[in-house]
CSV table of C-alpha atoms (C1' of nucleotides) in Angstrom, one decimal:
chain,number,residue,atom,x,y,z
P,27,UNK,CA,1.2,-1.8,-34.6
P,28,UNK,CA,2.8,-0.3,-31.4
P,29,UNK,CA,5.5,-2.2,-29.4
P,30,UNK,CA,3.4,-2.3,-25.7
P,31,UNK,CA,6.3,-1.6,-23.2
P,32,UNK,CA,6.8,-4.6,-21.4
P,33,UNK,CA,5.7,-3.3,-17.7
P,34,UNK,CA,6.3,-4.7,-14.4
P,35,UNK,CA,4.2,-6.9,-13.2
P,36,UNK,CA,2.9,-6.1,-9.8
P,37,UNK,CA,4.1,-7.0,-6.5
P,38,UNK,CA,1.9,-10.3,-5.2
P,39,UNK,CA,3.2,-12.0,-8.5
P,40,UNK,CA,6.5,-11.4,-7.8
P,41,UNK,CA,6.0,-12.8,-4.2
P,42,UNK,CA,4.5,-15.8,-5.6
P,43,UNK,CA,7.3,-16.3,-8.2
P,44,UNK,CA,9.6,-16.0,-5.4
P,45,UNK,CA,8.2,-17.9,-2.9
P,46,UNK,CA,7.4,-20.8,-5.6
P,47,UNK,CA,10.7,-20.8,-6.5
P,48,UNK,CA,12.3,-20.7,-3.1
P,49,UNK,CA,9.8,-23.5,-1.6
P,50,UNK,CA,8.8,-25.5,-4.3
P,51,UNK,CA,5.6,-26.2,-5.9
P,52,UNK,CA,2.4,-24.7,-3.4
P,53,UNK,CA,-0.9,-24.2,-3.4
P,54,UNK,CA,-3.1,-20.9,-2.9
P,55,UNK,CA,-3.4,-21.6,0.8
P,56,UNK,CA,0.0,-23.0,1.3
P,57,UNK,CA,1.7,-19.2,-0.1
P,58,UNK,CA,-0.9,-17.4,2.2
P,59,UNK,CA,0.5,-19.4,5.4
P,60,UNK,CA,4.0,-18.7,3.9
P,61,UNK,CA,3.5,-14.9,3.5
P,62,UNK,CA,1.8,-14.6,7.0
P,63,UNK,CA,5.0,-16.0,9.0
P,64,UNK,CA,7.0,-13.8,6.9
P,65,UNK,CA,7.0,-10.7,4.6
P,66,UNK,CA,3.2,-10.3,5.5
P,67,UNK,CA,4.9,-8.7,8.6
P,68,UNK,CA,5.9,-5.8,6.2
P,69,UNK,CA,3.6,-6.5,3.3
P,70,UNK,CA,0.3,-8.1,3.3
P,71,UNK,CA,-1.9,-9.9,0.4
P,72,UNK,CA,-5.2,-10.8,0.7
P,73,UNK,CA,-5.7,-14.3,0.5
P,74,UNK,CA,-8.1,-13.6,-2.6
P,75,UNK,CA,-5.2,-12.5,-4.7
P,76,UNK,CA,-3.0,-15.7,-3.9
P,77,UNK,CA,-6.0,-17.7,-6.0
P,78,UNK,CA,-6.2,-14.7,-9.2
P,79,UNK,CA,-2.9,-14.0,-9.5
P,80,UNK,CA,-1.4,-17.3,-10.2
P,81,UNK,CA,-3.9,-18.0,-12.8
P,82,UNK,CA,-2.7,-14.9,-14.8
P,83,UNK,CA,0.9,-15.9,-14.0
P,84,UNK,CA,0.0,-19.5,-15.4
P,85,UNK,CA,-1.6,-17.9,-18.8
P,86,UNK,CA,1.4,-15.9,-19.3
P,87,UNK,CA,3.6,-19.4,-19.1
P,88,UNK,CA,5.2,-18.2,-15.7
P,89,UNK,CA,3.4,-20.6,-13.6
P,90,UNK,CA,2.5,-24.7,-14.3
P,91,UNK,CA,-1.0,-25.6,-12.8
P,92,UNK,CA,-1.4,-29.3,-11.9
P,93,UNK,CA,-4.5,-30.1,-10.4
P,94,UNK,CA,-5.3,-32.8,-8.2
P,95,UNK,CA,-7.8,-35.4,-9.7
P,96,UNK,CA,-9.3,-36.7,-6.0
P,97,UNK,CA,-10.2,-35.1,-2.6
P,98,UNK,CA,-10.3,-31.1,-2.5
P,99,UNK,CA,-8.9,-31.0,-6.1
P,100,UNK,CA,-6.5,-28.0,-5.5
P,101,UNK,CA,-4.8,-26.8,-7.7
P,102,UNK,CA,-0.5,-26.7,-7.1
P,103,UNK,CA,1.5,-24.4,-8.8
P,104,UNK,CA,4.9,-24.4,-9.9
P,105,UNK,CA,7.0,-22.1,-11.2
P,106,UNK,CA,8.5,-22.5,-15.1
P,107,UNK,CA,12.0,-21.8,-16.6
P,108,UNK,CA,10.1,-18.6,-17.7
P,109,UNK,CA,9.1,-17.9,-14.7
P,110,UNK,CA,12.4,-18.3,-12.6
P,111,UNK,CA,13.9,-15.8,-15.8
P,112,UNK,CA,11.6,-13.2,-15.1
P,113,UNK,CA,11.6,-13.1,-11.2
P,114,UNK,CA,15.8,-12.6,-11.3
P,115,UNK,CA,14.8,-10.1,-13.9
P,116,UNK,CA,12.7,-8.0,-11.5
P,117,UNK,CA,15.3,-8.7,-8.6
P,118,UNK,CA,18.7,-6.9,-10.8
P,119,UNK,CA,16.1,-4.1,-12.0
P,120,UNK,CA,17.5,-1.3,-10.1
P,121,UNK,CA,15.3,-0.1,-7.9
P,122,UNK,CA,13.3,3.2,-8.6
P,123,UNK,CA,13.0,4.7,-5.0
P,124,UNK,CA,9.7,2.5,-3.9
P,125,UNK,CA,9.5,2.7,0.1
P,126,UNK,CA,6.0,3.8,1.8
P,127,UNK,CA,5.4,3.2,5.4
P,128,UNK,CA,1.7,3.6,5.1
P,129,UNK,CA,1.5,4.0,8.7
P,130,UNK,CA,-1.7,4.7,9.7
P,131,UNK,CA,-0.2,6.4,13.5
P,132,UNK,CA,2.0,8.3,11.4
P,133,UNK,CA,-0.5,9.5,9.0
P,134,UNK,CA,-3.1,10.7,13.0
P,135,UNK,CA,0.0,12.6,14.0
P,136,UNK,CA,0.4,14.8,11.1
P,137,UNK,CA,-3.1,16.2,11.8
P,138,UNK,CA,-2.1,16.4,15.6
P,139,UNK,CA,-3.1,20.4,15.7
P,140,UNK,CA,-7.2,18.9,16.0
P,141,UNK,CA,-6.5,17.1,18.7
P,142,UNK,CA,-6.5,18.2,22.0
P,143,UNK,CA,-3.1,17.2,24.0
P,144,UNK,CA,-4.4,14.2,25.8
P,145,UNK,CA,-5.7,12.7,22.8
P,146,UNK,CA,-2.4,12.8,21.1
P,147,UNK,CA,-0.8,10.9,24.1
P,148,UNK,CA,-3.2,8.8,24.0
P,149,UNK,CA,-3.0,7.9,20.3
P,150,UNK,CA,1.5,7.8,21.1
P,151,UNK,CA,0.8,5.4,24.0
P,152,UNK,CA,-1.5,3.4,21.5
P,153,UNK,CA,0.8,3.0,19.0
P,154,UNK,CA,4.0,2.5,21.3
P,155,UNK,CA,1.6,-0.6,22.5
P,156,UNK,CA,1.2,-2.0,19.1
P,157,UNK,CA,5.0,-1.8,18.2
P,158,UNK,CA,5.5,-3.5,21.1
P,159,UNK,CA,3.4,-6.2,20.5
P,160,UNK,CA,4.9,-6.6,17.0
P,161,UNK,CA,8.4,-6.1,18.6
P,162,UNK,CA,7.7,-9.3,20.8
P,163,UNK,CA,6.3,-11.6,17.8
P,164,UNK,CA,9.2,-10.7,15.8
P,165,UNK,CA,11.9,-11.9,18.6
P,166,UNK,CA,9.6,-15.0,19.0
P,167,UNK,CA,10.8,-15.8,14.9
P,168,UNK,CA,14.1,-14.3,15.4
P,169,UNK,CA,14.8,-17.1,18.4
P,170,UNK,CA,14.0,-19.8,15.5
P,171,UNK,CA,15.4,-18.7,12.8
P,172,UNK,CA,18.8,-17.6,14.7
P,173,UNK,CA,20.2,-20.9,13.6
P,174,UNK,CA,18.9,-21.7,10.9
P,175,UNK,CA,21.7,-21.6,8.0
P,176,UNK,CA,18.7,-22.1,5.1
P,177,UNK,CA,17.2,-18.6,6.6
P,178,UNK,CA,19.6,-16.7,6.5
P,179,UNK,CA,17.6,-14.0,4.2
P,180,UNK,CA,14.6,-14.3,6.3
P,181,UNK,CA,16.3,-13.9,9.3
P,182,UNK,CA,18.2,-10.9,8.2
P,183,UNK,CA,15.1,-8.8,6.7
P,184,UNK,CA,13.9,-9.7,9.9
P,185,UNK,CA,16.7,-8.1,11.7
P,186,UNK,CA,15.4,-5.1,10.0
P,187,UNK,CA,12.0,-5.7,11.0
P,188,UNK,CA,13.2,-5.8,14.9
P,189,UNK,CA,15.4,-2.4,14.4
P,190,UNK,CA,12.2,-0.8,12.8
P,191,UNK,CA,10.0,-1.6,15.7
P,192,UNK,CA,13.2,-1.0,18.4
P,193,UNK,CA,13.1,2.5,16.5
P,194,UNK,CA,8.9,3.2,16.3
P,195,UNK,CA,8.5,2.3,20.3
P,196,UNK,CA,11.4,4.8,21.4
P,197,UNK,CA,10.0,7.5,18.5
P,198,UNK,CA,5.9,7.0,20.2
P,199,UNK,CA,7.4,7.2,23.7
P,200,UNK,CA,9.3,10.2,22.9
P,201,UNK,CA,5.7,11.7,21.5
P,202,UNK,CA,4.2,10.7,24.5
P,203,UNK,CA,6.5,12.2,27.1
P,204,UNK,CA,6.9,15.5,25.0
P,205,UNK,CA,3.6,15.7,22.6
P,206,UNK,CA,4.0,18.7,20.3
P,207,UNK,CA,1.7,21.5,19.7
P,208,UNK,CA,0.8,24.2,17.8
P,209,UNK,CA,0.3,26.7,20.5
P,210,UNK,CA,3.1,29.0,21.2
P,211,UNK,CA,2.9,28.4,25.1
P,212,UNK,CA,1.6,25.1,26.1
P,213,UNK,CA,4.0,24.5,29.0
P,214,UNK,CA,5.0,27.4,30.7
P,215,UNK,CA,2.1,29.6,32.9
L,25,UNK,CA,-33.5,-5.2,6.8
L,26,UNK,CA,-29.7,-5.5,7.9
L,27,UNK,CA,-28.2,-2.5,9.6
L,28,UNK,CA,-24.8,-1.6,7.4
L,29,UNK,CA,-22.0,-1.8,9.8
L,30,UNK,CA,-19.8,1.9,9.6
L,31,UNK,CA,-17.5,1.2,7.7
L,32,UNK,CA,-14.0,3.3,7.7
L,33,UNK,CA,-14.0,5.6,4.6
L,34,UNK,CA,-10.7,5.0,2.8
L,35,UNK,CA,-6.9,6.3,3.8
L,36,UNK,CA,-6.7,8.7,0.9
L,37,UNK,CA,-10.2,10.2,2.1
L,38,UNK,CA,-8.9,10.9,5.8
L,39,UNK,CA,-5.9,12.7,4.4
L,40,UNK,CA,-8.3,15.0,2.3
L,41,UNK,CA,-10.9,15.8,5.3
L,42,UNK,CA,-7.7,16.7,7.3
L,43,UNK,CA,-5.5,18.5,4.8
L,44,UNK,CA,-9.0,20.5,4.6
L,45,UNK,CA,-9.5,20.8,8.3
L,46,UNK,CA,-5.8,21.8,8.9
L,47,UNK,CA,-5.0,24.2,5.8
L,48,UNK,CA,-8.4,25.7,4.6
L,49,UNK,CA,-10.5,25.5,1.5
L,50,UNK,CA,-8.3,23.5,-1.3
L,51,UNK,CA,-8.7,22.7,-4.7
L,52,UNK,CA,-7.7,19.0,-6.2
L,53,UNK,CA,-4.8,19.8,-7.3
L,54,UNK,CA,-3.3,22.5,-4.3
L,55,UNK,CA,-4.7,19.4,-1.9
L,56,UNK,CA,-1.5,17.2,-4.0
L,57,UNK,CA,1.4,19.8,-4.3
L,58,UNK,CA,0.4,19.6,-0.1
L,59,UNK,CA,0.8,16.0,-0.2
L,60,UNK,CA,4.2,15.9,-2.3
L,61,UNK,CA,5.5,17.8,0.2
L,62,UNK,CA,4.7,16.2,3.2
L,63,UNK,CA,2.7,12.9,3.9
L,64,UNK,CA,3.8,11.8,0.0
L,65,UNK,CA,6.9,10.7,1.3
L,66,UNK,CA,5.8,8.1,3.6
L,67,UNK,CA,2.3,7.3,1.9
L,68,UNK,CA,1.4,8.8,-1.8
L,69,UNK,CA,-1.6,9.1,-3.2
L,70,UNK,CA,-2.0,9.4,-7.1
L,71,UNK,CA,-3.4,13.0,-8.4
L,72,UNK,CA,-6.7,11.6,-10.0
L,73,UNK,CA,-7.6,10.3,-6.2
L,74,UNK,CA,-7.8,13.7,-5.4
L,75,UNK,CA,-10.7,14.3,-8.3
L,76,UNK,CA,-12.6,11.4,-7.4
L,77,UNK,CA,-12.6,11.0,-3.7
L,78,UNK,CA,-13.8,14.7,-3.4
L,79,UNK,CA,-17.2,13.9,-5.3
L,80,UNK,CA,-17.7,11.1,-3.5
L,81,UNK,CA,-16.9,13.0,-0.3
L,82,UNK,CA,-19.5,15.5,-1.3
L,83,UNK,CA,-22.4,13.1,-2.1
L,84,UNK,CA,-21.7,11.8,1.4
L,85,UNK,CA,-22.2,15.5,3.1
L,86,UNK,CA,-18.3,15.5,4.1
L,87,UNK,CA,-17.5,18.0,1.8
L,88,UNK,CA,-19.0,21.2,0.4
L,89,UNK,CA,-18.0,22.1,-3.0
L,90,UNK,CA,-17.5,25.4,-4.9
L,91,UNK,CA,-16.9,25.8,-8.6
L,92,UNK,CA,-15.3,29.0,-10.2
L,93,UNK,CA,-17.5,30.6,-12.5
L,94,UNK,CA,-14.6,32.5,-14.8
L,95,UNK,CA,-11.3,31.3,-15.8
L,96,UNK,CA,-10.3,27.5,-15.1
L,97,UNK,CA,-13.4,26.7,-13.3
L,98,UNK,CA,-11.8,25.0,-10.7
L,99,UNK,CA,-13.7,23.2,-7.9
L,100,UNK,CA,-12.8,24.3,-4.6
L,101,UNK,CA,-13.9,22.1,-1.7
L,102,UNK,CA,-14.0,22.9,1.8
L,103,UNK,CA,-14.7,20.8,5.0
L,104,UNK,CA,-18.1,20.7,6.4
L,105,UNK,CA,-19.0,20.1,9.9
L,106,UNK,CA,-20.0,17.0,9.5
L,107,UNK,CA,-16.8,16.1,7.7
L,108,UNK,CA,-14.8,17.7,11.2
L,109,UNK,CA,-16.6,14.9,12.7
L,110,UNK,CA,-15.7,12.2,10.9
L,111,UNK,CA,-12.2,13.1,10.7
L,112,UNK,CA,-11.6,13.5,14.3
L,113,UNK,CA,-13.5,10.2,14.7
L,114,UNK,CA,-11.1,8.4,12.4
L,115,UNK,CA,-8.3,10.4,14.6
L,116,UNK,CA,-10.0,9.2,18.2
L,117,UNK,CA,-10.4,5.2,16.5
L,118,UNK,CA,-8.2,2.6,18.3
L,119,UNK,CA,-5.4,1.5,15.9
L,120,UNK,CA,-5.7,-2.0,14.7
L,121,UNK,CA,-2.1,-2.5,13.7
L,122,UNK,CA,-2.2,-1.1,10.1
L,123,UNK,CA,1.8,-0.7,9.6
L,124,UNK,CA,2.8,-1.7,6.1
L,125,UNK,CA,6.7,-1.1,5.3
L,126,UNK,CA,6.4,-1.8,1.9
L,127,UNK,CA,9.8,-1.8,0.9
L,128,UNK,CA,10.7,-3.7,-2.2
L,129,UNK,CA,14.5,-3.8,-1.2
L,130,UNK,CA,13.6,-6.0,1.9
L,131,UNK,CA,10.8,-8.0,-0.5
L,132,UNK,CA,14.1,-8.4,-2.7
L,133,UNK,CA,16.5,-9.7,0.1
L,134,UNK,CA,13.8,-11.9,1.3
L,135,UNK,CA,14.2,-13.7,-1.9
L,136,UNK,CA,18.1,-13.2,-2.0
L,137,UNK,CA,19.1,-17.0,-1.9
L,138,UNK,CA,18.0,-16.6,-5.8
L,139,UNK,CA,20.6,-14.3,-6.2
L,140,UNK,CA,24.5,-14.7,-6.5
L,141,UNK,CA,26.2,-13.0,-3.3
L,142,UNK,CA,27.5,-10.2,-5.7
L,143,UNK,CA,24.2,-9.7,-6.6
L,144,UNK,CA,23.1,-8.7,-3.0
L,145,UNK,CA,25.6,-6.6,-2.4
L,146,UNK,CA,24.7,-4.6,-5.8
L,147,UNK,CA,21.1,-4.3,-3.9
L,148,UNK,CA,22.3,-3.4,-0.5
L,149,UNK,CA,24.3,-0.6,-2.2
L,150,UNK,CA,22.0,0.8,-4.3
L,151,UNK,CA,19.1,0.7,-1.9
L,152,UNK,CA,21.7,2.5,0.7
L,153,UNK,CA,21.9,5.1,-1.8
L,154,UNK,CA,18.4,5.5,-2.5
L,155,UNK,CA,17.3,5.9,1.4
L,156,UNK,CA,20.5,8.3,1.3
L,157,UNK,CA,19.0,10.8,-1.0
L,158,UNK,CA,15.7,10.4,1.0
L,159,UNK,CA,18.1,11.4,3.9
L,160,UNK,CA,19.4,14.4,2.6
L,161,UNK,CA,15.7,15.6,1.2
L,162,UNK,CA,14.4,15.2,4.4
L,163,UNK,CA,17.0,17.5,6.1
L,164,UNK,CA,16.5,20.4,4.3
L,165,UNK,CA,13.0,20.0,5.0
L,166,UNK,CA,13.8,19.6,8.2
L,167,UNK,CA,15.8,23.2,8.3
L,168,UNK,CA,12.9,24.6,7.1
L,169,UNK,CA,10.6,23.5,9.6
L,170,UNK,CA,12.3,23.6,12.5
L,171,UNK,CA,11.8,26.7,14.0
L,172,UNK,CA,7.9,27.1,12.5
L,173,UNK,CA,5.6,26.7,15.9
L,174,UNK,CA,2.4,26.2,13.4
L,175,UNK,CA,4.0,23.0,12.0
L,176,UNK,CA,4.8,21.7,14.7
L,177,UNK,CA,3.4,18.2,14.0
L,178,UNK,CA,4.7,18.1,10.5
L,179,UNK,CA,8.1,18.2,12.0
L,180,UNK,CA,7.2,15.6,14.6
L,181,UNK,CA,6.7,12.9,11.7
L,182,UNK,CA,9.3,14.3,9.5
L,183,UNK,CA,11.8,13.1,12.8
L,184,UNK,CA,10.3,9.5,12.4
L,185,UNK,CA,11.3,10.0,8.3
L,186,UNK,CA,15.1,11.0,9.7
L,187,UNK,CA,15.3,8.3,12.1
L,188,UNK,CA,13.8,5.7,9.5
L,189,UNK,CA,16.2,6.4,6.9
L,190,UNK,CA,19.1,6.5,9.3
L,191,UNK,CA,18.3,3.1,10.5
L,192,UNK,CA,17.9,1.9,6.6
L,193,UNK,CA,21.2,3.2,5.9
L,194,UNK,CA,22.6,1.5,8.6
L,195,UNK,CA,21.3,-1.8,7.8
L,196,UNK,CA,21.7,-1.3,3.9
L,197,UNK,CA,25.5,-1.1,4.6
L,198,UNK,CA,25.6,-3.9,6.9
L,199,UNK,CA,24.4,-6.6,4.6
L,200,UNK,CA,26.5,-4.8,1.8
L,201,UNK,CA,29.6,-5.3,4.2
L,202,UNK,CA,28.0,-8.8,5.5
L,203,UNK,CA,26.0,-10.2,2.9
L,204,UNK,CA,23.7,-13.3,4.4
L,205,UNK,CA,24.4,-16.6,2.7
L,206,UNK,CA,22.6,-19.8,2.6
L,207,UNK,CA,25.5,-21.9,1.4
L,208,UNK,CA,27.2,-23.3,5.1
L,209,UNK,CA,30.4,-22.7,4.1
L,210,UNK,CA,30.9,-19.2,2.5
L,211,UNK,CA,33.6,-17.8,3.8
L,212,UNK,CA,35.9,-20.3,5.0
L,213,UNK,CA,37.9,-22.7,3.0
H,9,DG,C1',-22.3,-40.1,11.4
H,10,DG,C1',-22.7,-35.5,13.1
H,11,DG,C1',-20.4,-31.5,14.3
H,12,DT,C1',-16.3,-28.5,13.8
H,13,DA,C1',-12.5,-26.7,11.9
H,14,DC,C1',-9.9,-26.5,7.9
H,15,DA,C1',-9.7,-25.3,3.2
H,16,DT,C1',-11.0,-23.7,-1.5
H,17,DG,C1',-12.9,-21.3,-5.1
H,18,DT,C1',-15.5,-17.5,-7.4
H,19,DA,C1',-18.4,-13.5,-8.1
H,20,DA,C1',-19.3,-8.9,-7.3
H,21,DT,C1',-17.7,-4.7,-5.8
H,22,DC,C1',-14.7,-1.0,-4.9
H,23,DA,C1',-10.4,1.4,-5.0
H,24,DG,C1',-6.3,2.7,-7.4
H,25,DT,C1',-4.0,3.9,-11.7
H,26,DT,C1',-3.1,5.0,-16.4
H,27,DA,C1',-4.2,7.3,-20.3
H,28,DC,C1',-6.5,10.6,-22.7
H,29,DA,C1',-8.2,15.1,-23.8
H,30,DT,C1',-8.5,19.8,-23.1
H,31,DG,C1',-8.2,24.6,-21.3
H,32,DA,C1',-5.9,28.6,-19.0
H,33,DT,C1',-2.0,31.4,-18.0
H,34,DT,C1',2.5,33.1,-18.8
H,35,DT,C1',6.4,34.7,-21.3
H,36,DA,C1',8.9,35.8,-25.3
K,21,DT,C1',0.0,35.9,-30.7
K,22,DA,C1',2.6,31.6,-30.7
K,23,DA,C1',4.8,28.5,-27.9
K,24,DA,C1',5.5,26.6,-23.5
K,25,DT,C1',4.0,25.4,-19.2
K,26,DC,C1',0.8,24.8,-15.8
K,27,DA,C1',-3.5,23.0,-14.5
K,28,DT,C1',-7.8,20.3,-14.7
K,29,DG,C1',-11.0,16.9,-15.5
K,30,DT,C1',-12.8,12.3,-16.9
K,31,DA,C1',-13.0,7.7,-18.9
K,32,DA,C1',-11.4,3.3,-19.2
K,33,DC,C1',-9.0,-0.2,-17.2
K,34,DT,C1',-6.7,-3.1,-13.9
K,35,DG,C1',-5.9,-4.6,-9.4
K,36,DA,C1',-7.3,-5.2,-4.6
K,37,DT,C1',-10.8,-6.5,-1.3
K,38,DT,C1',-15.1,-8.3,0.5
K,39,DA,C1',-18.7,-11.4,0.5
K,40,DC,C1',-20.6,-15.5,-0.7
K,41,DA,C1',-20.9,-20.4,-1.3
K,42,DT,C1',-19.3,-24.9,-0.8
K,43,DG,C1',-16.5,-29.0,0.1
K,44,DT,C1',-13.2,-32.0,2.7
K,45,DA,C1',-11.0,-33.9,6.5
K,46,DC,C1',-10.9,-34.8,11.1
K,47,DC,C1',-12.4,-35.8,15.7
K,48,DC,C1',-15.6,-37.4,18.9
DNA sequence: GGGTACATGTAATCAGTTACATGATTTA
DNA sequence: TAAATCATGTAACTGATTACATGTACCC
């Protein structure tokens, strides 16, 4: 009989764990409003996963159900001693060089050469728009959480969040003012 | 009967049609050594994507296929015209705020407050060092592009990838120097 | 008590990933 | 020609997403 490789478990779970352990005992709907005024800003779950996941989690003895016996009868979770173990597990597990943007602007500008010029000043200007948008949300949290001692983790990935945006509007106005191409004379007659 | 709304195809198929538009006929596995070296690092795609989404590509008429007849028999697909279409559809599309960072350091400091402060300054360290090496791979990229008019686009994202990892490094060593807290009194006596 | 928004759950589908299996080319 | 490496394809599985179906609470 072969010893299965205990494998990570993937990355909704571990937002579950650690949002169940950091708030207390939640249901579905309660983690989906958590994750959308926070890390959904930088990594999304659809709500659908918030109701399968935690019944894995529960079956493997991570996660307690209890479900109410009146009204909507939802189901709250909370998290087990086994549970807390395994998400500080997967927070000292040294990290093995997991960063994707997955930006979709990003992704347009690399196949810039079949645009025309216009277009890709047009797609810059686009996408400055949206990090601007984004930029202004994010100060909107940042003016609440600035005092709050409890959120002092939120508030500082945030801080991250605001220096990414900062970054992305000066990068797409930069692409706008100056758009490359791939023809050896665009600018001079 | 309903009319079926267009539906996008998926991201890993846009990055086929336009690696095909940009560099010519491909095979599967030529379309991911492209990919490891360039859009990989912000947004990877696993090899057997590149078998499956072909065929499916094909059925659809975005694709033409061609199979080798001696030796390894490999399937060579090329872009059709319809294909061009679609991809510079996708490219023309209004962005609907599809930015995903995806970074399981700031997943992890979200959740810091379960970890000791020595803990967190372990993960701002290591993560500092991983977005370091990413650093120092993109700049020799980066001296190899620089002066290549035909990728002239590749390098314009590959400047978002320096600035990106600049900033990370920055704020890496910033919560390493200053890591957040949620205890009031951490510092003083 | 009827309408509306809020909330919940599940089934079906589709995409993403791992694992397996094999073949071709190169080089010693 | 044997061994090593490079390359290719597919099947099975797991996770992610959409679509469907329904129920509860609240407000007027």
């Amino acid at each position: 009989m072969t010893m299965r490789e205990q494998r990570d478990l993937p990355t909704s779970s571990y937002v579950i764990l650690g949002l169940l352990a950091t708030c207390g005992p939640s249901t579905p709907y309660e983690l989906k409003k958590l994750i959308d005024g926070s890390i959904g800003y930088f990594w999304d779950f659809p709500r659908a996963q918030l109701y399968v996941d935690p019944e894995r989690l529960t079956q493997q003895g991570l996660l307690a159900e209890e479900r109410e016996t009146t009204g909507r009868r939802r189901r709250v979770y909370r998290i087990t001693a086994q549970g807390e173990a395994e998400v500080r597990r997967w927070l000292d597990e040294a990290a093995v060089a997991e960063v994707e943007m997955r930006d979709t602007g990003l992704l347009k500008l690399y196949f810039g050469s079949l645009l025309n010029p216009a277009d890709v000043v047009e797609l810059a200007r686009r996408e400055r728009d949206l990090h601007q948008r984004r930029l202004a949300t994010y100060e909107m949290i940042r003016a609440e959480l600035e005092h709050e001692p409890a959120q002092a983790f939120a508030f500082a990935t945030l801080r991250m969040g605001v220096a990414y945006e900062r970054m992305s509007i000066a990068f797409w106005e930069d692409v706008a003012k100056a758009p490359p191409t791939t023809t050896l004379d665009a600018a001079g007659s």
